[in-house]
XYZ file of C-alpha atoms in Angstrom:
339
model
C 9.772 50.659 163.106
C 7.747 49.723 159.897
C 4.284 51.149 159.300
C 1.035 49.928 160.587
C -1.111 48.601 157.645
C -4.280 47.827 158.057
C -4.820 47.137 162.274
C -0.987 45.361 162.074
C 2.446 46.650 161.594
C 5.312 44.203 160.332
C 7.633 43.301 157.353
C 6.440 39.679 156.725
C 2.974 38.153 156.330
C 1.419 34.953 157.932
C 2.186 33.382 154.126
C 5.691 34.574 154.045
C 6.518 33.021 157.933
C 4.830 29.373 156.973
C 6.945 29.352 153.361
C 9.972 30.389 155.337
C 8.912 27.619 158.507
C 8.848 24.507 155.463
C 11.823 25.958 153.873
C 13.762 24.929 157.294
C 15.209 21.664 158.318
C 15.983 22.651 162.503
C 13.279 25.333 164.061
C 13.445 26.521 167.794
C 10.499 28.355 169.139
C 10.528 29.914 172.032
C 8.258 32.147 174.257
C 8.298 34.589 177.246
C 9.432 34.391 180.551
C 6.533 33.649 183.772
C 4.669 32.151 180.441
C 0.679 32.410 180.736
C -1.632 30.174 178.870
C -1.383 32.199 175.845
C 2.301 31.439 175.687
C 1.920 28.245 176.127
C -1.448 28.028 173.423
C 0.091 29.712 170.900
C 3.596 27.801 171.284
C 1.760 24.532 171.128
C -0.442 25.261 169.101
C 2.155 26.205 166.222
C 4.494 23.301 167.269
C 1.252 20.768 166.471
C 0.985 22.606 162.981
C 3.919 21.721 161.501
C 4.046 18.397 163.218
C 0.704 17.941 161.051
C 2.557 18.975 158.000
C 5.233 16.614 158.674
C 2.382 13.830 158.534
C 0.858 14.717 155.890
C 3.614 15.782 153.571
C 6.887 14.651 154.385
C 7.438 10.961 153.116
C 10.936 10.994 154.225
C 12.877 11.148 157.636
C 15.018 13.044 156.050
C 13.225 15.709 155.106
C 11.203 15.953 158.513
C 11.039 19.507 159.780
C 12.211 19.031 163.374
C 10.840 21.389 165.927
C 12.232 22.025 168.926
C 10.631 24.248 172.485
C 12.916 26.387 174.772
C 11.333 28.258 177.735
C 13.465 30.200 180.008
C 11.351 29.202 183.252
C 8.707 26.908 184.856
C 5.899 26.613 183.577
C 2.229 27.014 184.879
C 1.565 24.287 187.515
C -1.771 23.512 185.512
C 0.309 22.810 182.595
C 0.930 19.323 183.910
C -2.817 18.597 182.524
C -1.879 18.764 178.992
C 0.137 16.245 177.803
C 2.313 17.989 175.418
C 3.800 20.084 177.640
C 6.218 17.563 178.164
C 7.812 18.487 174.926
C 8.511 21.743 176.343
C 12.359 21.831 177.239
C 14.342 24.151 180.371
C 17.079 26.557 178.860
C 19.360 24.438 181.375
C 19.304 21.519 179.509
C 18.789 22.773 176.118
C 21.572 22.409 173.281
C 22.084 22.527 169.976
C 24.923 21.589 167.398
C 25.873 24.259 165.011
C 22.953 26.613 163.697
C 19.124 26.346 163.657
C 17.824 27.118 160.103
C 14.837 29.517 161.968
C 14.361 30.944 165.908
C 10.496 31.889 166.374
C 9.330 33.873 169.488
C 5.539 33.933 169.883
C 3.882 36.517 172.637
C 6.905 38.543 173.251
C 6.937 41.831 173.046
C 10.460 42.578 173.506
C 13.845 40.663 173.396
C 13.894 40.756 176.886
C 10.959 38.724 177.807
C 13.230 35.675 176.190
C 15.078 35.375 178.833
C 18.482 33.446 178.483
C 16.695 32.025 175.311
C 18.170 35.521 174.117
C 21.640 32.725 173.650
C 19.831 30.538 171.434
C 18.505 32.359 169.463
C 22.450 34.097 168.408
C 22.618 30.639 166.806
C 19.679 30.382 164.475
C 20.386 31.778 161.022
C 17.211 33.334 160.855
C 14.474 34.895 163.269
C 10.359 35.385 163.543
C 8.445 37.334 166.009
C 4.959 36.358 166.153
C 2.972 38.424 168.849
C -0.426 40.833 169.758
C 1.220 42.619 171.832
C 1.059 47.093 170.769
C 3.811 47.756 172.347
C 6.236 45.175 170.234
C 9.497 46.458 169.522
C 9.745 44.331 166.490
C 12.689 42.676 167.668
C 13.626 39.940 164.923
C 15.016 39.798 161.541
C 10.892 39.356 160.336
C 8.416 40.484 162.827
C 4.468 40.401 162.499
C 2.517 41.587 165.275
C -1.630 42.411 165.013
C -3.842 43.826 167.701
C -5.920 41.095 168.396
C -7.248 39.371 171.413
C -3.778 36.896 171.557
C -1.447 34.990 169.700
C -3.999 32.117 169.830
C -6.377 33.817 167.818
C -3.454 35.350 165.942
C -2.357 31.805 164.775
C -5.910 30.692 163.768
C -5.410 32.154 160.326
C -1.993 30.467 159.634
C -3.825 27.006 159.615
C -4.823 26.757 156.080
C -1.628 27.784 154.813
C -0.203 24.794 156.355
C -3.163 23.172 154.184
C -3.945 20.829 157.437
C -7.374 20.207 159.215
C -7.770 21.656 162.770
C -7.370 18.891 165.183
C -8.662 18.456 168.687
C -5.257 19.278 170.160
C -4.470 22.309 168.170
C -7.817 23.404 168.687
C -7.605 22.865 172.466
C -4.304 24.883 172.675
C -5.341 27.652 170.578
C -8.756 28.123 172.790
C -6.606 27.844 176.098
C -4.773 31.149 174.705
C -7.688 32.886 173.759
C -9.670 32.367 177.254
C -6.397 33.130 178.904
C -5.818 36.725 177.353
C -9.563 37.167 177.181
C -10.251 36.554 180.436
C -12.718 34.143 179.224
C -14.303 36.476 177.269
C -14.727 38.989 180.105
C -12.271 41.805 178.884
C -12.387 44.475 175.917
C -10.526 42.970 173.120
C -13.148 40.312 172.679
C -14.316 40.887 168.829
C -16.741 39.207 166.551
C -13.290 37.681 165.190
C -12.417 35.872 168.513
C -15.809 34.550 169.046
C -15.958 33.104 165.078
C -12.922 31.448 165.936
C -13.309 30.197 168.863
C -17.423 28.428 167.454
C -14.768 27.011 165.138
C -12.700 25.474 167.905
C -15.042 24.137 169.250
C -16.122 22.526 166.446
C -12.979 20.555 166.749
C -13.183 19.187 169.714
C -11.657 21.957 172.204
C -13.722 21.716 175.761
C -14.656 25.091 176.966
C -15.683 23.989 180.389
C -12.349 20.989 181.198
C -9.873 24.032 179.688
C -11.553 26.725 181.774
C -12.205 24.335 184.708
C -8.117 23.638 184.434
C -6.575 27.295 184.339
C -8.958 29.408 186.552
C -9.044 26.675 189.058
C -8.302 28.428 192.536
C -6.284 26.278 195.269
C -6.615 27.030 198.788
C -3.453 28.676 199.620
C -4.547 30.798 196.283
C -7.844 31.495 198.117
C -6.324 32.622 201.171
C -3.420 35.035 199.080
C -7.214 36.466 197.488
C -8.668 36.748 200.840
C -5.229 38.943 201.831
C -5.746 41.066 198.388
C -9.119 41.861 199.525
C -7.862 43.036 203.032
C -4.477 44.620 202.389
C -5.256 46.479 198.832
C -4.650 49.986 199.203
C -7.268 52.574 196.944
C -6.770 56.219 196.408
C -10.259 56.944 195.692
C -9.737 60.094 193.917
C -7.799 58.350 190.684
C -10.039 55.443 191.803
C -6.181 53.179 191.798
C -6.062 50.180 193.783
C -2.827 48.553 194.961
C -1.588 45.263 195.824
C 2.159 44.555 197.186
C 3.271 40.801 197.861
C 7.305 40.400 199.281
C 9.201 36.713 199.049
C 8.738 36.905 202.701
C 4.685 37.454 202.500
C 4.990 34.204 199.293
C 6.791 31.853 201.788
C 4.035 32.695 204.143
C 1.273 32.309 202.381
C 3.412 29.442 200.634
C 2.992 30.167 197.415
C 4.692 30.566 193.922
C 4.629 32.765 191.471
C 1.497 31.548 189.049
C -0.924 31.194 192.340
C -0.607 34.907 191.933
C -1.967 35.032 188.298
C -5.150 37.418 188.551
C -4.372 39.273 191.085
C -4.571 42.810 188.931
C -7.565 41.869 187.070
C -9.322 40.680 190.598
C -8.805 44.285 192.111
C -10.210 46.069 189.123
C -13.227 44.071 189.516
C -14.142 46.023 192.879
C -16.907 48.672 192.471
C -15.439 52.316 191.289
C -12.065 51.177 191.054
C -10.055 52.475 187.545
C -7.427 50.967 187.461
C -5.108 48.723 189.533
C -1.407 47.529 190.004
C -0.427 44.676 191.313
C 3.406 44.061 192.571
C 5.361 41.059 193.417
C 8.962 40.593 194.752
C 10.820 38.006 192.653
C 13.536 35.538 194.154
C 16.362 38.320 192.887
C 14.801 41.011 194.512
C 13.957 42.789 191.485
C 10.030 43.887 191.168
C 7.546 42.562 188.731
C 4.156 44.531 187.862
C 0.627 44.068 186.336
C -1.251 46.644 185.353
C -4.940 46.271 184.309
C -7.587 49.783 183.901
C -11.137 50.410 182.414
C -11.740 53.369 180.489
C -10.062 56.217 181.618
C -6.035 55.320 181.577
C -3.435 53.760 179.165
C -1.423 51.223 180.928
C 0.838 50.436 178.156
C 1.899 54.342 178.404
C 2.247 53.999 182.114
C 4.564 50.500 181.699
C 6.858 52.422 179.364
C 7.947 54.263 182.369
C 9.141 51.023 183.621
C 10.693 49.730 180.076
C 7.817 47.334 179.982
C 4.698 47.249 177.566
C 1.652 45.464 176.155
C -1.913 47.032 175.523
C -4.006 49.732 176.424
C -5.932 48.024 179.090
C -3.528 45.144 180.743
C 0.284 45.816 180.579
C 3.030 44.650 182.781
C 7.076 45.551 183.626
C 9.788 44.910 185.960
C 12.115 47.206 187.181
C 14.992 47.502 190.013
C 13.326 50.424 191.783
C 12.024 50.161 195.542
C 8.113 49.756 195.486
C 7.955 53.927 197.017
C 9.136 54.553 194.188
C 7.239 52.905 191.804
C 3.794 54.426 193.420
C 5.577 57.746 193.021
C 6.018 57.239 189.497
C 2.401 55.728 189.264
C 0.529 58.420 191.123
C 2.485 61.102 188.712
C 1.565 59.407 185.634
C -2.288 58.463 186.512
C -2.514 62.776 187.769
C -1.316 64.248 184.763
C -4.079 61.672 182.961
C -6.388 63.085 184.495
């Protein structure tokens, strides 16, 4: 593990990745698995930055910089409203000939969250880890990770190193990471950073209302799985913990998939004298998958650890083979000796 320096730990700088990123002729970037909209943002978002670099710069065909997106599973269904997602290819049909010159990871804290991408990226010569995540295990040949609000804002400063103007759609993709992770400005890692970045968005052209409009959007069979949330949570008052379990059986049910349950953690804290809340869902292989989110008085990133998983203080997440008894064991254990 390298030493924190000044709010971010790592062994290469934002200058150091974007001379290394124009020093390569093949690039694959990847991103985590159940991707959010700050995976997606930041992914984008960087994929659009060299692409403007390549306009600007590159005079022959040659000598583009070719870029190239693996994800390791569907994406969010209101990803279909932004057009570039279509350059965004399944780990089932992705291939490539030899070696890429550079594998990037953005928003992943750990080599797991790639996935199978974990194959791919064996045959790059070189790797980057870009992330926000505390709990990064620096996984990659150069890692640099800062505690801020997302990789969004993260990415903000490599922009004039590229020496390109913002655009509309880097702009846009940015701002849909940073109101994803933020929780449109609603949680704690909001700074006067992310708001001077985001005026400057803005600026460019990115919609607050369309990009908010498209990703907290509620559908009705998402209404109803919130109406069951509301009647089915479980509280222990005294720790002040609020639970949620959903099965593949309760999903197929209530027929939904996996992103209609997106905010179902952060929804539970929201209720009056609740601390801190877990939310749990079955996935197809039975294994479990859980979202932590807590105000003041816990550390969910400590509590994830238990589980292998990570991420910050306040929202953290992990998935584990353990029955769901045993989980809330585990939990109630950790959140006592807190206390």
């Amino acid at each position: 593990m390298t030493e924190k320096i000044n709010g971010w730990k790592g062994n290469i700088s934002p200058k150091e990745i974007v001379e290394k990123i124009l020093s390569s002729k093949e690039i694959v970037l990847t991103t985590h698995v159940n991707p959010d909209g700050d995976a997606m943002g930041s992914i984008l978002a960087l994929l659009l930055m060299i692409d403007e670099y390549n306009k600007k710069y590159i005079e022959k065909l040659s000598d583009l910089i070719t870029v190239r997106i693996v994800v390791d599973d569907s994406l969010p269904k209101y990803m279909e409203k932004f057009r570039e997602s279509i350059l965004i290819e399944k780990f089932e049909n992705f291939s490539i000939k030899g070696e890429a010159d550079l594998f990037i990871s953005v928003d992943c804290a750990n080599e797991e969250r790639y996935g199978r991408a974990v194959e791919i990226k064996k045959n790059c010569r070189h790797s980057i880890n870009i992330d926000h995540h505390i709990s990064n295990t620096e996984h990659a040949e150069f890692n640099y990770v800062e505690n801020v609000s997302s990789t969004s804002e993260l990415l903000y400063k490599f922009l004039p190193l590229f020496k390109i103007e913002m655009t509309k759609e880097i702009a846009e993709y940015m701002y849909l990471g940073i109101i994803n992770d933020t929780g449109n400005f609603r949680n704690d890692n909001v700074t006067e950073e992310t708001f001077e970045v985001c005026a400057k968005l803005s600026k460019a052209g990115a919609d607050n209302h369309k990009i908010a409009n498209i990703i907290f959007s509620m559908s009705m069979k998402k209404v109803n799985l919130f109406g069951d949330v509301y009647k089915n949570k479980l509280i222990n008052e005294k720790y002040g913990f609020i639970y949620y379990y959903i099965s593949q059986q309760k999903m197929k049910e209530f027929q939904v998939e996996k992103d209609d349950t997106d905010g179902i953690a952060e929804l539970m804290l929201k209720i009056e004298n609740m601390e801190i809340s877990l939310f749990i869902r079955e996935e197809e292989n039975g294994t479990l998958k859980g979202s932590l989110r807590c105000n003041e008085k816990y550390d969910v990133n400590e509590i994830a650890s238990e589980f292998n998983g990570g991420g910050h203080i306040k929202a953290a997440g992990f998935k584990t083979e353990l029955p769901v008894e045993k989980v809330l064991e585990i939990m109630l254990e950790k959140i006592s000796n807190s206390q």
